[in-house]
Coordinates of C-alpha atoms and ligand atoms in Angstrom, one line a residue:
M1 CA 42.8 -58.3 173.2
P2 CA 39.3 -57.0 173.4
K3 CA 37.2 -58.3 176.3
L4 CA 34.2 -59.8 174.6
N5 CA 30.6 -59.7 175.7
E6 CA 30.7 -63.1 177.2
N7 CA 26.9 -63.1 177.7
Y8 CA 26.9 -64.5 174.2
L9 CA 28.1 -67.7 175.7
N10 CA 24.8 -68.0 177.5
L11 CA 22.8 -68.0 174.3
Q12 CA 21.4 -71.2 173.1
D13 CA 22.2 -72.1 169.5
S14 CA 19.3 -70.8 167.4
Y15 CA 19.1 -74.2 165.7
L16 CA 15.3 -74.4 165.3
F17 CA 14.9 -73.5 161.6
S18 CA 18.3 -74.8 160.6
K19 CA 17.6 -78.2 162.2
I20 CA 14.2 -78.3 160.4
N21 CA 15.9 -77.5 157.1
Q22 CA 18.5 -80.2 157.6
K23 CA 15.8 -82.8 158.3
V24 CA 13.8 -81.7 155.3
T25 CA 16.8 -81.6 153.0
A26 CA 17.9 -85.1 154.1
Y27 CA 14.4 -86.5 153.7
S28 CA 13.9 -85.0 150.2
K29 CA 17.3 -86.3 149.1
E30 CA 16.2 -89.9 150.1
H31 CA 12.7 -89.4 148.6
P32 CA 13.1 -87.1 145.6
D33 CA 9.7 -88.1 144.2
Q34 CA 7.7 -87.0 147.3
K35 CA 6.0 -83.6 147.3
I36 CA 6.7 -81.9 150.6
I37 CA 4.3 -79.3 151.9
R38 CA 5.7 -76.6 154.1
L39 CA 3.5 -75.2 156.8
G40 CA 6.4 -74.4 159.1
I41 CA 8.1 -71.1 158.6
G42 CA 6.3 -67.8 159.5
D43 CA 6.9 -66.1 156.2
V44 CA 4.3 -64.8 153.8
T45 CA 3.9 -66.3 150.4
L46 CA 1.7 -63.9 148.4
P47 CA 3.1 -61.0 146.3
L48 CA 2.7 -57.4 147.3
G49 CA -0.5 -55.6 146.2
T50 CA -0.4 -53.8 142.9
H51 CA -1.0 -50.4 144.5
I52 CA 1.9 -50.9 146.8
I53 CA 4.1 -52.0 143.9
D54 CA 3.1 -48.8 141.9
E55 CA 4.1 -46.6 144.9
L56 CA 7.4 -48.4 145.3
H57 CA 8.0 -47.7 141.6
S58 CA 7.1 -44.1 142.0
G59 CA 9.7 -44.0 144.9
V60 CA 12.3 -45.3 142.5
D61 CA 11.3 -42.7 139.8
A62 CA 11.7 -39.9 142.4
L63 CA 15.3 -40.9 142.9
A64 CA 15.9 -40.6 139.1
S65 CA 14.7 -37.0 139.1
T66 CA 16.8 -34.0 139.9
T67 CA 13.9 -32.2 141.5
A68 CA 12.3 -35.1 143.5
F69 CA 15.6 -36.7 144.5
K70 CA 15.8 -37.8 148.2
G71 CA 19.0 -38.2 150.2
Y72 CA 18.9 -38.8 154.0
G73 CA 15.4 -38.6 155.3
P74 CA 14.4 -38.0 158.9
E75 CA 15.7 -40.9 161.1
Q76 CA 12.2 -41.3 162.6
G77 CA 10.5 -41.7 159.2
Y78 CA 8.8 -39.4 156.7
E79 CA 5.9 -37.3 158.0
F80 CA 3.6 -38.7 155.3
L81 CA 4.1 -42.2 156.6
R82 CA 3.9 -41.3 160.3
N83 CA 0.6 -39.4 159.6
S84 CA -0.9 -42.4 157.8
I85 CA -0.2 -44.6 160.8
V86 CA -1.8 -42.0 163.1
T87 CA -4.9 -42.1 160.9
Y88 CA -4.9 -45.9 160.9
Y89 CA -4.8 -46.0 164.7
S90 CA -7.5 -43.4 164.9
E91 CA -9.8 -45.7 162.9
H92 CA -9.4 -48.1 165.7
G93 CA -10.2 -45.5 168.3
V94 CA -6.6 -44.9 169.4
N95 CA -5.2 -41.4 169.6
I96 CA -1.4 -41.1 169.1
T97 CA 0.6 -38.2 167.6
A98 CA 2.8 -38.5 164.6
D99 CA 6.0 -37.8 166.6
E100 CA 5.2 -40.8 168.8
V101 CA 5.6 -43.0 165.8
F102 CA 9.1 -44.2 164.8
I103 CA 9.5 -45.9 161.5
S104 CA 12.1 -48.7 161.2
D105 CA 13.2 -51.6 159.1
G106 CA 11.0 -54.0 161.2
A107 CA 9.8 -55.1 164.6
K108 CA 12.6 -57.6 165.1
S109 CA 15.2 -54.8 165.1
D110 CA 13.1 -52.5 167.4
T111 CA 12.1 -55.2 169.9
G112 CA 15.8 -56.0 170.1
N113 CA 17.1 -52.4 170.1
I114 CA 14.7 -51.2 172.8
T115 CA 16.8 -53.0 175.4
D116 CA 19.4 -50.1 174.9
L117 CA 17.0 -47.9 177.0
F118 CA 17.1 -50.2 180.1
D119 CA 19.8 -50.9 182.7
K120 CA 21.1 -54.4 183.1
D121 CA 19.5 -54.5 186.6
N122 CA 15.9 -55.1 185.6
I123 CA 13.6 -58.1 186.1
V124 CA 12.2 -59.1 182.8
L125 CA 9.0 -61.1 182.5
I126 CA 8.6 -63.2 179.4
P127 CA 5.9 -65.7 178.6
D128 CA 6.9 -69.3 177.5
P129 CA 6.5 -70.3 174.7
V130 CA 7.8 -67.2 173.1
Y131 CA 9.2 -65.4 170.0
P132 CA 12.9 -66.1 170.7
V133 CA 14.1 -62.5 170.1
Y134 CA 12.8 -61.2 173.4
V135 CA 14.8 -63.8 175.3
D136 CA 18.1 -63.6 173.4
T137 CA 18.3 -59.9 173.3
N138 CA 18.0 -59.8 177.1
L139 CA 20.5 -62.6 177.6
M140 CA 23.0 -60.6 175.5
N141 CA 22.7 -57.9 178.2
N142 CA 22.7 -60.4 181.1
R143 CA 19.3 -59.4 182.4
K144 CA 17.4 -61.6 184.8
I145 CA 14.4 -63.2 183.1
I146 CA 11.4 -64.7 184.8
Y147 CA 9.4 -67.0 182.6
I148 CA 5.6 -67.1 182.9
D149 CA 3.9 -70.3 181.8
A150 CA 1.5 -70.1 178.9
N151 CA -0.3 -73.5 178.7
A152 CA -3.5 -75.2 177.8
E153 CA -4.9 -74.5 181.3
N154 CA -4.7 -70.7 180.8
N155 CA -5.5 -71.0 177.0
F156 CA -1.9 -69.8 176.4
L157 CA -2.9 -66.4 177.8
P158 CA -1.1 -66.1 181.1
L159 CA -2.2 -63.3 183.5
P160 CA -0.1 -61.3 185.9
D161 CA 0.8 -62.8 189.3
S162 CA 0.5 -60.0 191.9
K163 CA 3.1 -61.8 194.1
V164 CA 5.8 -61.5 191.4
H165 CA 7.5 -58.2 190.6
A166 CA 8.7 -57.3 187.2
D167 CA 10.2 -54.2 185.6
I168 CA 9.9 -55.1 181.9
I169 CA 7.1 -57.2 180.5
Y170 CA 6.9 -58.7 177.0
I171 CA 3.5 -59.4 175.5
C172 CA 2.8 -60.6 172.0
S173 CA -0.9 -60.6 171.0
P174 CA -2.0 -62.2 168.6
N175 CA 0.7 -64.5 169.8
N176 CA 3.5 -66.1 167.8
P177 CA 3.7 -69.2 168.2
T178 CA 0.3 -70.0 169.9
G179 CA -2.1 -67.7 167.9
A180 CA -3.8 -66.8 171.2
V181 CA -5.2 -63.3 171.6
Y182 CA -5.8 -61.3 174.7
N183 CA -9.2 -59.6 175.2
H184 CA -9.6 -56.1 176.7
E185 CA -10.2 -57.3 180.3
Q186 CA -7.1 -59.5 180.2
L187 CA -4.9 -56.7 178.8
Q188 CA -6.4 -54.3 181.3
K189 CA -5.0 -56.7 184.0
W190 CA -1.6 -56.5 182.5
V191 CA -1.7 -52.7 182.3
D192 CA -3.0 -52.4 185.9
Y193 CA -0.2 -54.7 187.0
A194 CA 2.4 -52.7 185.1
L195 CA 1.2 -49.4 186.6
K196 CA 1.2 -50.8 190.1
N197 CA 4.7 -52.2 189.6
Q198 CA 5.9 -49.1 187.7
A199 CA 6.9 -51.5 185.0
V200 CA 6.9 -51.1 181.2
I201 CA 5.0 -53.4 178.8
L202 CA 6.7 -54.1 175.5
F203 CA 3.7 -55.0 173.3
D204 CA 4.3 -56.8 170.0
A205 CA 1.4 -56.2 167.7
A206 CA 3.0 -57.7 164.6
Y207 CA -0.2 -59.8 163.9
E208 CA -2.8 -57.1 164.8
S209 CA -4.2 -57.1 161.2
F210 CA -5.2 -60.8 161.5
I211 CA -7.8 -59.9 164.1
T212 CA -11.2 -60.3 162.6
D213 CA -13.2 -60.3 165.9
P214 CA -14.1 -56.7 166.4
T215 CA -14.3 -57.1 170.2
L216 CA -10.6 -57.9 170.5
P217 CA -8.0 -55.2 171.0
R218 CA -5.6 -54.6 168.1
S219 CA -3.4 -52.2 170.1
I220 CA -2.3 -52.0 173.7
F221 CA -3.3 -48.3 173.6
E222 CA -7.0 -49.3 173.5
I223 CA -6.5 -50.2 177.1
T224 CA -7.0 -47.5 179.8
G225 CA -3.7 -46.4 181.3
A226 CA -1.5 -48.0 178.6
R227 CA 0.0 -44.7 177.5
K228 CA 1.7 -44.5 180.9
C229 CA 3.2 -48.0 180.8
A230 CA 3.5 -49.4 177.3
I231 CA 5.5 -49.3 174.1
E232 CA 4.0 -50.9 171.0
F233 CA 5.9 -52.6 168.1
C234 CA 4.3 -53.2 164.8
S235 CA 5.4 -54.3 161.4
L236 CA 4.2 -54.5 157.8
S237 CA 5.8 -57.9 157.5
K238 CA 2.7 -60.0 158.0
T239 CA 0.1 -57.3 157.5
A240 CA 1.2 -56.3 154.0
G241 CA 3.7 -59.0 153.0
F242 CA 6.8 -56.8 153.8
T243 CA 9.0 -59.6 155.2
G244 CA 11.5 -59.0 152.4
T245 CA 10.7 -55.3 151.8
R246 CA 11.3 -54.4 155.5
C247 CA 9.3 -51.8 157.3
G248 CA 7.9 -51.6 160.8
Y249 CA 7.1 -48.9 163.4
T250 CA 7.3 -48.4 167.1
I251 CA 5.0 -46.2 169.2
V252 CA 6.5 -44.6 172.2
P253 CA 4.0 -42.4 174.1
K254 CA 5.3 -39.2 175.6
D255 CA 3.6 -40.1 178.8
L256 CA 6.2 -42.7 179.5
V257 CA 8.3 -40.9 182.1
F258 CA 10.2 -42.6 184.9
T259 CA 12.5 -41.2 187.6
A260 CA 16.3 -41.8 187.4
S261 CA 18.3 -42.7 190.5
N262 CA 19.4 -39.1 190.9
G263 CA 15.8 -37.9 190.8
T264 CA 15.8 -36.6 187.2
S265 CA 12.7 -37.4 185.1
M266 CA 13.6 -39.5 182.1
S267 CA 11.2 -39.8 179.1
L268 CA 11.4 -43.1 177.1
H269 CA 10.2 -41.1 174.1
T270 CA 13.1 -38.7 174.3
M271 CA 15.5 -41.6 174.9
W272 CA 14.2 -43.7 172.0
N273 CA 14.5 -40.6 169.7
R274 CA 18.0 -40.1 170.9
R275 CA 18.8 -43.8 170.4
Q276 CA 17.4 -43.9 166.9
T277 CA 19.0 -40.6 165.7
T278 CA 22.3 -41.8 167.1
K279 CA 22.4 -45.3 165.8
F280 CA 19.9 -45.4 162.9
N281 CA 19.6 -43.4 159.7
G282 CA 16.1 -44.2 158.7
V283 CA 14.3 -46.4 156.2
S284 CA 14.7 -45.9 152.5
Y285 CA 12.3 -43.4 150.8
I286 CA 11.3 -46.1 148.3
V287 CA 10.2 -48.4 151.1
Q288 CA 8.4 -45.7 153.0
K289 CA 6.4 -44.8 149.8
G290 CA 5.4 -48.5 149.6
A291 CA 4.6 -48.5 153.3
A292 CA 2.4 -45.4 153.0
A293 CA 0.5 -47.1 150.2
V294 CA -0.4 -50.0 152.6
F295 CA -2.5 -47.5 154.6
S296 CA -4.3 -46.0 151.6
P297 CA -7.8 -47.3 150.8
E298 CA -6.6 -49.3 147.8
G299 CA -3.6 -50.7 149.6
M300 CA -5.7 -51.7 152.6
A301 CA -8.2 -53.4 150.4
Q302 CA -5.4 -55.4 148.7
C303 CA -3.8 -56.3 152.0
K304 CA -7.2 -57.5 153.3
E305 CA -7.6 -59.7 150.3
N306 CA -4.3 -61.4 151.0
L307 CA -5.1 -61.7 154.7
A308 CA -8.4 -63.3 153.9
Y309 CA -6.6 -65.8 151.8
Y310 CA -4.4 -66.8 154.7
Q311 CA -7.3 -66.7 157.1
E312 CA -9.1 -69.3 154.9
N313 CA -6.1 -71.6 155.1
A314 CA -6.1 -71.2 158.9
R315 CA -9.8 -72.1 158.9
I316 CA -9.1 -75.2 156.8
I317 CA -6.4 -76.3 159.2
S318 CA -8.3 -75.5 162.4
S319 CA -11.5 -77.2 161.2
T320 CA -9.6 -80.4 160.2
L321 CA -8.0 -80.5 163.6
S322 CA -11.3 -80.1 165.3
Q323 CA -12.9 -82.8 163.1
L324 CA -10.2 -85.1 164.3
G325 CA -10.9 -84.2 167.9
I326 CA -7.7 -82.3 168.4
R327 CA -7.9 -79.2 170.5
S328 CA -6.2 -76.3 168.9
F329 CA -5.4 -72.7 169.7
G330 CA -5.2 -69.7 167.4
G331 CA -6.2 -70.0 163.7
V332 CA -9.0 -67.5 163.9
N333 CA -7.4 -64.1 164.6
S334 CA -4.0 -65.3 163.8
P335 CA -2.1 -67.1 160.9
Y336 CA -0.8 -69.7 163.4
I337 CA -2.5 -72.9 164.6
W338 CA -1.0 -74.4 167.7
F339 CA -2.1 -77.8 169.0
E340 CA -1.0 -80.6 171.3
C341 CA 0.9 -83.4 169.5
P342 CA -1.4 -86.5 169.3
N343 CA -0.8 -89.4 171.7
G344 CA 1.5 -87.4 174.0
K345 CA 4.2 -87.3 171.4
E346 CA 7.1 -84.9 171.9
S347 CA 7.2 -82.1 169.3
W348 CA 10.4 -83.2 167.5
D349 CA 9.1 -86.8 167.3
F350 CA 5.9 -85.6 165.9
F351 CA 7.8 -83.4 163.4
D352 CA 9.7 -86.5 162.1
Y353 CA 6.5 -88.5 162.0
L354 CA 4.6 -85.9 159.9
L355 CA 7.5 -85.4 157.6
H356 CA 8.0 -89.1 157.0
N357 CA 4.4 -90.2 156.8
A358 CA 2.6 -87.2 155.3
Q359 CA 5.4 -85.1 153.9
I360 CA 4.2 -82.1 155.9
V361 CA 6.6 -79.7 157.5
G362 CA 5.5 -77.9 160.7
T363 CA 7.4 -76.3 163.6
P364 CA 8.0 -78.2 166.8
G365 CA 6.8 -76.3 169.8
A366 CA 9.9 -77.2 171.7
G367 CA 11.7 -74.5 169.7
F368 CA 9.7 -71.8 171.4
G369 CA 10.3 -72.8 175.0
K370 CA 9.7 -75.6 177.5
N371 CA 5.9 -75.3 177.4
G372 CA 6.0 -76.1 173.7
K373 CA 7.6 -79.5 174.3
N374 CA 4.4 -81.4 173.4
F375 CA 2.9 -78.8 171.0
F376 CA 3.2 -78.1 167.3
R377 CA 2.7 -75.0 165.1
L378 CA 1.3 -74.9 161.6
T379 CA 1.0 -71.8 159.6
S380 CA -1.5 -70.6 157.0
F381 CA 1.3 -69.1 154.7
N382 CA 0.8 -71.4 151.7
S383 CA -1.7 -71.9 148.9
H384 CA -5.2 -73.2 149.4
E385 CA -4.4 -76.2 147.3
N386 CA -1.3 -77.2 149.4
T387 CA -3.1 -76.5 152.6
L388 CA -6.1 -78.7 151.6
E389 CA -3.8 -81.5 150.4
A390 CA -1.8 -81.4 153.6
M391 CA -5.0 -81.7 155.6
T392 CA -6.2 -84.7 153.5
R393 CA -2.9 -86.4 154.1
F394 CA -3.1 -85.6 157.8
K395 CA -6.5 -87.1 158.1
K396 CA -5.3 -90.3 156.4
I397 CA -2.4 -90.9 158.8
F398 CA -4.0 -89.6 161.9
S399 CA -5.5 -92.9 163.1
S400 CA -2.0 -94.5 163.0
I401 CA 0.0 -91.8 164.8
Ligands
PLP1 C1 7.3 -61.8 162.2 C2 7.3 -61.2 163.6 C3 7.7 -59.9 163.8 C4 8.0 -59.0 162.6 O1 9.4 -58.9 162.4 P1 9.9 -57.9 161.3 O2 11.3 -57.7 161.7 O3 9.1 -56.7 161.3 O4 9.8 -58.7 160.0 C5 7.7 -59.3 165.0 N1 7.3 -60.1 166.1 C6 6.9 -61.3 165.9 C7 6.4 -62.1 167.1 C8 6.9 -61.9 164.7 O5 6.5 -63.2 164.6

């Protein structure tokens, strides 16, 4: 009999979205005539830009041609895409080299797989509330997790505590689920803390393209010292509507060198390269053609149009909440709006109330950690019409919550 990884017994059921779906299905069965508006799940709704579609088609055509046919590509991604990403970063003042960029099928895989590079004996610091992947992938390896509270008092942007030591630090900015974004000074504190503790920061920048405020950092590598302590994960999922197409990238600087117990220097860049070439065979040529189109001027312009569409929805939601006197977080440089449930309601009760009285589906904060117990997440991934209608309904029922 195989001995199993019994750490899986320590995982909580990931029941959040299935529980939401069950509740919504049950409600719509009882009320088939009611129109439900979904502002819950973090998935994009607009189609891919036409330039991206054209390039995906050209990728397919290449596979039909004897001369342009592609088999296995480089595990790390095609040079043309890695170069586009280097140029994209340089436009934000960040210098990286193409061989520091690793193309993948998405940031969820990479943020999970990166744990391969670290021993079980590490102290992992994770903010709460959080994107559940960071927690579960560390529990699978039985690593010790310290949670750091993100709450209204710190604007959901916790800062390092010099009295607490950590080896691995997860930061997601702009944040899912809270929409909060760190500024340069705050991220500098994290980088300084990591350098002092010889820790590594795993920085999830999946929502960087939602940043409209030019003073906010879009990459951890805008921060002095970050090349010596940080890995950045990014994705075209939310930036370019690639949630179903699948493409992301991870930047592992060559300056990330630590000392092994026998005194040998170990480079995280070399290790990640080894990990990927051993366990991964690259992203399809077709998808990488589409991904490179995202970084072209036409592709960027089309993505910006879609982002502006979602940003307008976020503005509609945030301004409704503020009219009603509800303090909310996010919504400006993020597709997510996070707010305290009115009248001290717990998030699942508020979920039921909204579904039954306004036919709006959101996400209960409790699904993201204990600090989300009284909070709620709405997303801007829907049409203007539905977002406006949801907010009209919300205003109508607000006084009776
Ligand atoms: C959506 C999301 C991602 C992107 O995941 P993909 O696997 O690239 O689709 C990464 N991190 C966070 C926090 C997200 O919400």
